[in-house]
PDB file of N, CA, C and O in Angstrom:
ATOM      1  N   MET A  26     -28.550 105.956  63.345  1.00  0.00           N
ATOM      2  CA  MET A  26     -27.694 106.734  64.055  1.00  0.00           C
ATOM      3  C   MET A  26     -26.846 107.620  63.021  1.00  0.00           C
ATOM      4  O   MET A  26     -26.196 107.064  62.183  1.00  0.00           O
ATOM      5  N   LYS A  27     -26.958 108.890  63.063  1.00  0.00           N
ATOM      6  CA  LYS A  27     -26.275 109.724  62.153  1.00  0.00           C
ATOM      7  C   LYS A  27     -24.826 109.722  62.484  1.00  0.00           C
ATOM      8  O   LYS A  27     -24.397 109.477  63.751  1.00  0.00           O
ATOM      9  N   GLU A  28     -23.937 109.879  61.548  1.00  0.00           N
ATOM     10  CA  GLU A  28     -22.531 109.885  61.811  1.00  0.00           C
ATOM     11  C   GLU A  28     -22.046 111.054  62.676  1.00  0.00           C
ATOM     12  O   GLU A  28     -22.377 112.162  62.300  1.00  0.00           O
ATOM     13  N   LEU A  29     -21.194 110.756  63.659  1.00  0.00           N
ATOM     14  CA  LEU A  29     -20.614 111.831  64.444  1.00  0.00           C
ATOM     15  C   LEU A  29     -19.270 112.281  63.908  1.00  0.00           C
ATOM     16  O   LEU A  29     -18.603 111.481  63.338  1.00  0.00           O
ATOM     17  N   THR A  30     -18.995 113.583  64.175  1.00  0.00           N
ATOM     18  CA  THR A  30     -17.690 114.044  63.783  1.00  0.00           C
ATOM     19  C   THR A  30     -16.666 113.545  64.669  1.00  0.00           C
ATOM     20  O   THR A  30     -16.960 112.929  65.746  1.00  0.00           O
ATOM     21  N   ASP A  31     -15.349 113.703  64.352  1.00  0.00           N
ATOM     22  CA  ASP A  31     -14.315 113.166  65.133  1.00  0.00           C
ATOM     23  C   ASP A  31     -14.372 113.924  66.441  1.00  0.00           C
ATOM     24  O   ASP A  31     -14.136 113.209  67.523  1.00  0.00           O
ATOM     25  N   ARG A  32     -14.649 115.164  66.612  1.00  0.00           N
ATOM     26  CA  ARG A  32     -14.701 115.896  67.862  1.00  0.00           C
ATOM     27  C   ARG A  32     -15.867 115.316  68.677  1.00  0.00           C
ATOM     28  O   ARG A  32     -15.741 115.217  69.939  1.00  0.00           O
ATOM     29  N   GLU A  33     -16.923 115.132  68.000  1.00  0.00           N
ATOM     30  CA  GLU A  33     -18.306 114.643  68.853  1.00  0.00           C
ATOM     31  C   GLU A  33     -17.884 113.268  69.408  1.00  0.00           C
ATOM     32  O   GLU A  33     -18.230 112.929  70.607  1.00  0.00           O
ATOM     33  N   MET A  34     -17.099 112.398  68.659  1.00  0.00           N
ATOM     34  CA  MET A  34     -16.726 111.030  69.076  1.00  0.00           C
ATOM     35  C   MET A  34     -15.791 111.205  70.285  1.00  0.00           C
ATOM     36  O   MET A  34     -15.896 110.530  71.243  1.00  0.00           O
ATOM     37  N   GLU A  35     -14.831 112.273  70.130  1.00  0.00           N
ATOM     38  CA  GLU A  35     -13.984 112.401  71.338  1.00  0.00           C
ATOM     39  C   GLU A  35     -14.684 112.826  72.496  1.00  0.00           C
ATOM     40  O   GLU A  35     -14.476 112.318  73.645  1.00  0.00           O
ATOM     41  N   ILE A  36     -15.717 113.734  72.375  1.00  0.00           N
ATOM     42  CA  ILE A  36     -16.443 114.149  73.595  1.00  0.00           C
ATOM     43  C   ILE A  36     -17.332 113.032  74.035  1.00  0.00           C
ATOM     44  O   ILE A  36     -17.423 112.808  75.282  1.00  0.00           O
ATOM     45  N   LEU A  37     -17.861 112.242  73.210  1.00  0.00           N
ATOM     46  CA  LEU A  37     -18.682 111.095  73.657  1.00  0.00           C
ATOM     47  C   LEU A  37     -17.887 110.120  74.394  1.00  0.00           C
ATOM     48  O   LEU A  37     -18.264 109.495  75.419  1.00  0.00           O
ATOM     49  N   GLY A  38     -16.615 109.916  74.007  1.00  0.00           N
ATOM     50  CA  GLY A  38     -15.803 109.086  74.796  1.00  0.00           C
ATOM     51  C   GLY A  38     -15.511 109.473  76.129  1.00  0.00           C
ATOM     52  O   GLY A  38     -15.444 108.760  77.141  1.00  0.00           O
ATOM     53  N   LEU A  39     -15.305 110.817  76.249  1.00  0.00           N
ATOM     54  CA  LEU A  39     -15.146 111.363  77.638  1.00  0.00           C
ATOM     55  C   LEU A  39     -16.394 111.358  78.493  1.00  0.00           C
ATOM     56  O   LEU A  39     -16.372 111.143  79.667  1.00  0.00           O
ATOM     57  N   ILE A  40     -17.523 111.565  77.806  1.00  0.00           N
ATOM     58  CA  ILE A  40     -18.782 111.352  78.486  1.00  0.00           C
ATOM     59  C   ILE A  40     -18.891 109.960  78.976  1.00  0.00           C
ATOM     60  O   ILE A  40     -19.333 109.725  80.141  1.00  0.00           O
ATOM     61  N   ALA A  41     -18.549 109.001  78.191  1.00  0.00           N
ATOM     62  CA  ALA A  41     -18.590 107.613  78.545  1.00  0.00           C
ATOM     63  C   ALA A  41     -17.735 107.227  79.749  1.00  0.00           C
ATOM     64  O   ALA A  41     -17.955 106.260  80.525  1.00  0.00           O
ATOM     65  N   LYS A  42     -16.613 108.009  79.904  1.00  0.00           N
ATOM     66  CA  LYS A  42     -15.708 107.840  81.026  1.00  0.00           C
ATOM     67  C   LYS A  42     -16.207 108.516  82.286  1.00  0.00           C
ATOM     68  O   LYS A  42     -15.612 108.464  83.351  1.00  0.00           O
ATOM     69  N   GLY A  43     -17.344 109.268  82.160  1.00  0.00           N
ATOM     70  CA  GLY A  43     -17.928 109.826  83.299  1.00  0.00           C
ATOM     71  C   GLY A  43     -17.503 111.256  83.528  1.00  0.00           C
ATOM     72  O   GLY A  43     -17.708 111.832  84.667  1.00  0.00           O
ATOM     73  N   TYR A  44     -16.773 111.894  82.548  1.00  0.00           N
ATOM     74  CA  TYR A  44     -16.344 113.227  82.780  1.00  0.00           C
ATOM     75  C   TYR A  44     -17.463 114.248  82.751  1.00  0.00           C
ATOM     76  O   TYR A  44     -18.238 114.157  81.861  1.00  0.00           O
ATOM     77  N   PRO A  45     -17.441 115.248  83.697  1.00  0.00           N
ATOM     78  CA  PRO A  45     -18.422 116.169  83.673  1.00  0.00           C
ATOM     79  C   PRO A  45     -18.024 117.227  82.511  1.00  0.00           C
ATOM     80  O   PRO A  45     -16.960 117.276  82.017  1.00  0.00           O
ATOM     81  N   ASN A  46     -18.952 118.224  82.138  1.00  0.00           N
ATOM     82  CA  ASN A  46     -18.786 119.069  81.054  1.00  0.00           C
ATOM     83  C   ASN A  46     -17.574 119.834  81.285  1.00  0.00           C
ATOM     84  O   ASN A  46     -16.781 120.275  80.427  1.00  0.00           O
ATOM     85  N   LYS A  47     -17.435 120.435  82.537  1.00  0.00           N
ATOM     86  CA  LYS A  47     -16.235 121.269  82.842  1.00  0.00           C
ATOM     87  C   LYS A  47     -14.943 120.581  82.507  1.00  0.00           C
ATOM     88  O   LYS A  47     -13.981 121.234  82.090  1.00  0.00           O
ATOM     89  N   ARG A  48     -14.808 119.276  82.995  1.00  0.00           N
ATOM     90  CA  ARG A  48     -13.571 118.610  82.802  1.00  0.00           C
ATOM     91  C   ARG A  48     -13.322 118.372  81.216  1.00  0.00           C
ATOM     92  O   ARG A  48     -12.137 118.374  80.906  1.00  0.00           O
ATOM     93  N   ILE A  49     -14.469 118.083  80.518  1.00  0.00           N
ATOM     94  CA  ILE A  49     -14.216 117.863  79.110  1.00  0.00           C
ATOM     95  C   ILE A  49     -13.667 119.159  78.474  1.00  0.00           C
ATOM     96  O   ILE A  49     -12.744 119.057  77.635  1.00  0.00           O
ATOM     97  N   ALA A  50     -14.254 120.269  78.798  1.00  0.00           N
ATOM     98  CA  ALA A  50     -13.728 121.579  78.356  1.00  0.00           C
ATOM     99  C   ALA A  50     -12.312 121.786  78.720  1.00  0.00           C
ATOM    100  O   ALA A  50     -11.544 122.198  77.676  1.00  0.00           O
ATOM    101  N   LEU A  51     -11.802 121.505  79.857  1.00  0.00           N
ATOM    102  CA  LEU A  51     -10.493 121.649  80.285  1.00  0.00           C
ATOM    103  C   LEU A  51      -9.638 120.718  79.475  1.00  0.00           C
ATOM    104  O   LEU A  51      -8.551 121.080  79.018  1.00  0.00           O
ATOM    105  N   GLU A  52      -9.969 119.330  79.328  1.00  0.00           N
ATOM    106  CA  GLU A  52      -9.226 118.357  78.627  1.00  0.00           C
ATOM    107  C   GLU A  52      -8.986 118.761  77.138  1.00  0.00           C
ATOM    108  O   GLU A  52      -7.918 118.479  76.600  1.00  0.00           O
ATOM    109  N   LEU A  53     -10.081 119.340  76.534  1.00  0.00           N
ATOM    110  CA  LEU A  53      -9.960 119.667  75.093  1.00  0.00           C
ATOM    111  C   LEU A  53      -9.714 121.108  74.868  1.00  0.00           C
ATOM    112  O   LEU A  53      -9.624 121.440  73.626  1.00  0.00           O
ATOM    113  N   GLY A  54      -9.467 121.848  75.853  1.00  0.00           N
ATOM    114  CA  GLY A  54      -9.044 123.203  75.669  1.00  0.00           C
ATOM    115  C   GLY A  54     -10.238 124.124  74.886  1.00  0.00           C
ATOM    116  O   GLY A  54      -9.937 124.894  74.064  1.00  0.00           O
ATOM    117  N   MET A  55     -11.430 123.761  75.367  1.00  0.00           N
ATOM    118  CA  MET A  55     -12.642 124.373  74.854  1.00  0.00           C
ATOM    119  C   MET A  55     -13.409 125.156  75.866  1.00  0.00           C
ATOM    120  O   MET A  55     -13.158 125.021  77.027  1.00  0.00           O
ATOM    121  N   LYS A  56     -14.262 126.123  75.400  1.00  0.00           N
ATOM    122  CA  LYS A  56     -15.180 126.746  76.298  1.00  0.00           C
ATOM    123  C   LYS A  56     -16.217 125.735  76.660  1.00  0.00           C
ATOM    124  O   LYS A  56     -16.658 124.967  75.896  1.00  0.00           O
ATOM    125  N   LEU A  57     -16.824 126.001  77.928  1.00  0.00           N
ATOM    126  CA  LEU A  57     -17.807 125.159  78.454  1.00  0.00           C
ATOM    127  C   LEU A  57     -19.066 125.084  77.478  1.00  0.00           C
ATOM    128  O   LEU A  57     -19.665 124.125  77.228  1.00  0.00           O
ATOM    129  N   GLN A  58     -19.428 126.324  77.042  1.00  0.00           N
ATOM    130  CA  GLN A  58     -20.638 126.377  76.194  1.00  0.00           C
ATOM    131  C   GLN A  58     -20.482 125.692  74.863  1.00  0.00           C
ATOM    132  O   GLN A  58     -21.279 124.998  74.347  1.00  0.00           O
ATOM    133  N   THR A  59     -19.173 125.574  74.301  1.00  0.00           N
ATOM    134  CA  THR A  59     -18.919 124.891  73.172  1.00  0.00           C
ATOM    135  C   THR A  59     -19.113 123.376  73.429  1.00  0.00           C
ATOM    136  O   THR A  59     -19.629 122.567  72.475  1.00  0.00           O
ATOM    137  N   VAL A  60     -18.652 122.887  74.519  1.00  0.00           N
ATOM    138  CA  VAL A  60     -18.881 121.479  74.939  1.00  0.00           C
ATOM    139  C   VAL A  60     -20.336 121.237  74.989  1.00  0.00           C
ATOM    140  O   VAL A  60     -20.825 120.197  74.499  1.00  0.00           O
ATOM    141  N   LYS A  61     -21.097 122.057  75.658  1.00  0.00           N
ATOM    142  CA  LYS A  61     -22.590 121.807  75.732  1.00  0.00           C
ATOM    143  C   LYS A  61     -23.160 121.931  74.333  1.00  0.00           C
ATOM    144  O   LYS A  61     -24.111 121.046  74.126  1.00  0.00           O
ATOM    145  N   ASN A  62     -22.796 122.725  73.424  1.00  0.00           N
ATOM    146  CA  ASN A  62     -23.264 122.636  72.077  1.00  0.00           C
ATOM    147  C   ASN A  62     -23.069 121.360  71.408  1.00  0.00           C
ATOM    148  O   ASN A  62     -23.852 120.726  70.717  1.00  0.00           O
ATOM    149  N   HIS A  63     -21.815 120.777  71.541  1.00  0.00           N
ATOM    150  CA  HIS A  63     -21.424 119.579  70.953  1.00  0.00           C
ATOM    151  C   HIS A  63     -22.382 118.320  71.478  1.00  0.00           C
ATOM    152  O   HIS A  63     -22.805 117.532  70.700  1.00  0.00           O
ATOM    153  N   ILE A  64     -22.554 118.420  72.765  1.00  0.00           N
ATOM    154  CA  ILE A  64     -23.335 117.373  73.417  1.00  0.00           C
ATOM    155  C   ILE A  64     -24.819 117.339  72.985  1.00  0.00           C
ATOM    156  O   ILE A  64     -25.367 116.356  72.725  1.00  0.00           O
ATOM    157  N   THR A  65     -25.312 118.625  72.765  1.00  0.00           N
ATOM    158  CA  THR A  65     -26.688 118.695  72.192  1.00  0.00           C
ATOM    159  C   THR A  65     -26.700 118.107  70.771  1.00  0.00           C
ATOM    160  O   THR A  65     -27.669 117.402  70.460  1.00  0.00           O
ATOM    161  N   LYS A  66     -25.718 118.363  69.959  1.00  0.00           N
ATOM    162  CA  LYS A  66     -25.696 117.805  68.606  1.00  0.00           C
ATOM    163  C   LYS A  66     -25.563 116.335  68.773  1.00  0.00           C
ATOM    164  O   LYS A  66     -26.146 115.630  67.967  1.00  0.00           O
ATOM    165  N   ILE A  67     -24.719 115.796  69.657  1.00  0.00           N
ATOM    166  CA  ILE A  67     -24.505 114.309  69.819  1.00  0.00           C
ATOM    167  C   ILE A  67     -25.800 113.722  70.106  1.00  0.00           C
ATOM    168  O   ILE A  67     -26.306 112.698  69.588  1.00  0.00           O
ATOM    169  N   PHE A  68     -26.540 114.326  71.076  1.00  0.00           N
ATOM    170  CA  PHE A  68     -27.858 113.630  71.570  1.00  0.00           C
ATOM    171  C   PHE A  68     -28.783 113.655  70.417  1.00  0.00           C
ATOM    172  O   PHE A  68     -29.525 112.745  70.250  1.00  0.00           O
ATOM    173  N   LEU A  69     -28.906 114.735  69.627  1.00  0.00           N
ATOM    174  CA  LEU A  69     -29.826 114.924  68.543  1.00  0.00           C
ATOM    175  C   LEU A  69     -29.555 113.772  67.474  1.00  0.00           C
ATOM    176  O   LEU A  69     -30.363 113.038  66.995  1.00  0.00           O
ATOM    177  N   LYS A  70     -28.094 113.692  67.210  1.00  0.00           N
ATOM    178  CA  LYS A  70     -27.776 112.677  66.083  1.00  0.00           C
ATOM    179  C   LYS A  70     -27.983 111.249  66.681  1.00  0.00           C
ATOM    180  O   LYS A  70     -28.369 110.328  65.774  1.00  0.00           O
ATOM    181  N   LEU A  71     -27.807 111.065  67.930  1.00  0.00           N
ATOM    182  CA  LEU A  71     -28.056 109.584  68.396  1.00  0.00           C
ATOM    183  C   LEU A  71     -29.490 109.377  68.743  1.00  0.00           C
ATOM    184  O   LEU A  71     -29.788 108.134  68.974  1.00  0.00           O
ATOM    185  N   GLY A  72     -30.324 110.291  68.780  1.00  0.00           N
ATOM    186  CA  GLY A  72     -31.675 110.200  69.193  1.00  0.00           C
ATOM    187  C   GLY A  72     -31.965 109.730  70.662  1.00  0.00           C
ATOM    188  O   GLY A  72     -32.825 108.982  70.973  1.00  0.00           O
ATOM    189  N   VAL A  73     -31.105 110.387  71.467  1.00  0.00           N
ATOM    190  CA  VAL A  73     -31.127 110.166  72.911  1.00  0.00           C
ATOM    191  C   VAL A  73     -31.333 111.414  73.700  1.00  0.00           C
ATOM    192  O   VAL A  73     -31.284 112.468  73.141  1.00  0.00           O
ATOM    193  N   GLU A  74     -31.713 111.265  74.964  1.00  0.00           N
ATOM    194  CA  GLU A  74     -31.943 112.409  75.906  1.00  0.00           C
ATOM    195  C   GLU A  74     -30.976 112.563  76.961  1.00  0.00           C
ATOM    196  O   GLU A  74     -30.950 113.639  77.637  1.00  0.00           O
ATOM    197  N   ASN A  75     -30.032 111.655  77.206  1.00  0.00           N
ATOM    198  CA  ASN A  75     -29.008 111.836  78.295  1.00  0.00           C
ATOM    199  C   ASN A  75     -27.796 111.087  78.009  1.00  0.00           C
ATOM    200  O   ASN A  75     -27.633 110.350  77.083  1.00  0.00           O
ATOM    201  N   ARG A  76     -26.787 111.290  79.016  1.00  0.00           N
ATOM    202  CA  ARG A  76     -25.455 110.744  78.753  1.00  0.00           C
ATOM    203  C   ARG A  76     -25.485 109.145  78.717  1.00  0.00           C
ATOM    204  O   ARG A  76     -24.760 108.549  78.041  1.00  0.00           O
ATOM    205  N   THR A  77     -26.329 108.739  79.652  1.00  0.00           N
ATOM    206  CA  THR A  77     -26.379 107.218  79.831  1.00  0.00           C
ATOM    207  C   THR A  77     -26.866 106.516  78.557  1.00  0.00           C
ATOM    208  O   THR A  77     -26.386 105.571  77.998  1.00  0.00           O
ATOM    209  N   GLN A  78     -27.932 107.121  78.127  1.00  0.00           N
ATOM    210  CA  GLN A  78     -28.564 106.559  76.782  1.00  0.00           C
ATOM    211  C   GLN A  78     -27.549 106.714  75.537  1.00  0.00           C
ATOM    212  O   GLN A  78     -27.472 105.863  74.724  1.00  0.00           O
ATOM    213  N   ALA A  79     -26.743 107.707  75.647  1.00  0.00           N
ATOM    214  CA  ALA A  79     -25.763 108.008  74.573  1.00  0.00           C
ATOM    215  C   ALA A  79     -24.700 106.821  74.671  1.00  0.00           C
ATOM    216  O   ALA A  79     -24.315 106.199  73.623  1.00  0.00           O
ATOM    217  N   ALA A  80     -24.242 106.612  75.844  1.00  0.00           N
ATOM    218  CA  ALA A  80     -23.179 105.542  75.987  1.00  0.00           C
ATOM    219  C   ALA A  80     -23.733 104.153  75.590  1.00  0.00           C
ATOM    220  O   ALA A  80     -23.143 103.396  74.960  1.00  0.00           O
ATOM    221  N   LEU A  81     -25.015 103.892  76.026  1.00  0.00           N
ATOM    222  CA  LEU A  81     -25.606 102.630  75.662  1.00  0.00           C
ATOM    223  C   LEU A  81     -25.833 102.428  74.234  1.00  0.00           C
ATOM    224  O   LEU A  81     -25.658 101.344  73.703  1.00  0.00           O
ATOM    225  N   LYS A  82     -26.096 103.489  73.558  1.00  0.00           N
ATOM    226  CA  LYS A  82     -26.400 103.489  72.140  1.00  0.00           C
ATOM    227  C   LYS A  82     -25.077 103.205  71.368  1.00  0.00           C
ATOM    228  O   LYS A  82     -25.050 102.401  70.396  1.00  0.00           O
ATOM    229  N   VAL A  83     -24.035 103.780  71.776  1.00  0.00           N
ATOM    230  CA  VAL A  83     -22.687 103.384  71.199  1.00  0.00           C
ATOM    231  C   VAL A  83     -22.315 101.999  71.497  1.00  0.00           C
ATOM    232  O   VAL A  83     -21.923 101.301  70.514  1.00  0.00           O
ATOM    233  N   ILE A  84     -22.499 101.502  72.693  1.00  0.00           N
ATOM    234  CA  ILE A  84     -22.149 100.075  72.968  1.00  0.00           C
ATOM    235  C   ILE A  84     -22.950  99.128  72.084  1.00  0.00           C
ATOM    236  O   ILE A  84     -22.417  98.219  71.510  1.00  0.00           O
ATOM    237  N   ASP A  85     -24.260  99.494  71.898  1.00  0.00           N
ATOM    238  CA  ASP A  85     -25.152  98.622  71.089  1.00  0.00           C
ATOM    239  C   ASP A  85     -24.678  98.661  69.697  1.00  0.00           C
ATOM    240  O   ASP A  85     -24.751  97.656  68.959  1.00  0.00           O
ATOM    241  N   LYS A  86     -24.260  99.841  69.129  1.00  0.00           N
ATOM    242  CA  LYS A  86     -23.753  99.962  67.784  1.00  0.00           C
ATOM    243  C   LYS A  86     -22.464  99.310  67.568  1.00  0.00           C
ATOM    244  O   LYS A  86     -22.216  98.616  66.499  1.00  0.00           O
ATOM    245  N   VAL A  87     -21.519  99.596  68.420  1.00  0.00           N
ATOM    246  CA  VAL A  87     -20.123  99.161  68.090  1.00  0.00           C
ATOM    247  C   VAL A  87     -19.616  97.982  68.976  1.00  0.00           C
ATOM    248  O   VAL A  87     -18.507  97.488  68.818  1.00  0.00           O
ATOM    249  N   GLY A  88     -20.403  97.653  70.091  1.00  0.00           N
ATOM    250  CA  GLY A  88     -19.997  96.583  70.885  1.00  0.00           C
ATOM    251  C   GLY A  88     -19.123  96.899  72.156  1.00  0.00           C
ATOM    252  O   GLY A  88     -18.813  96.089  72.937  1.00  0.00           O
ATOM    253  N   HIS A  89     -18.714  98.241  72.170  1.00  0.00           N
ATOM    254  CA  HIS A  89     -17.886  98.691  73.379  1.00  0.00           C
ATOM    255  C   HIS A  89     -17.952 100.156  73.326  1.00  0.00           C
ATOM    256  O   HIS A  89     -18.303 100.821  72.526  1.00  0.00           O
ATOM    257  N   LEU A  90     -17.372 100.670  74.546  1.00  0.00           N
ATOM    258  CA  LEU A  90     -17.336 102.092  74.686  1.00  0.00           C
ATOM    259  C   LEU A  90     -16.099 102.551  73.851  1.00  0.00           C
ATOM    260  O   LEU A  90     -15.246 101.796  73.620  1.00  0.00           O
ATOM    261  N   ILE A  91     -16.122 103.873  73.513  1.00  0.00           N
ATOM    262  CA  ILE A  91     -15.023 104.453  72.684  1.00  0.00           C
ATOM    263  C   ILE A  91     -13.815 104.434  73.471  1.00  0.00           C
ATOM    264  O   ILE A  91     -13.807 104.698  74.580  1.00  0.00           O
TER     265      ILE A  91
END
């Protein structure tokens, strides 16, 4: 698993909480497309295809959700 940036970790934590992309964008004061770009990078770095796999990968690696 490649290292995630602080911002990617923040977004991954919100994904794990079940936040949709629009809410993540609002919470972080970002544009929706920027959030989508970050999520694409997160999935590539983690080697996963969806949000559930990303959350499970983090749990497997660190033992809990962010």
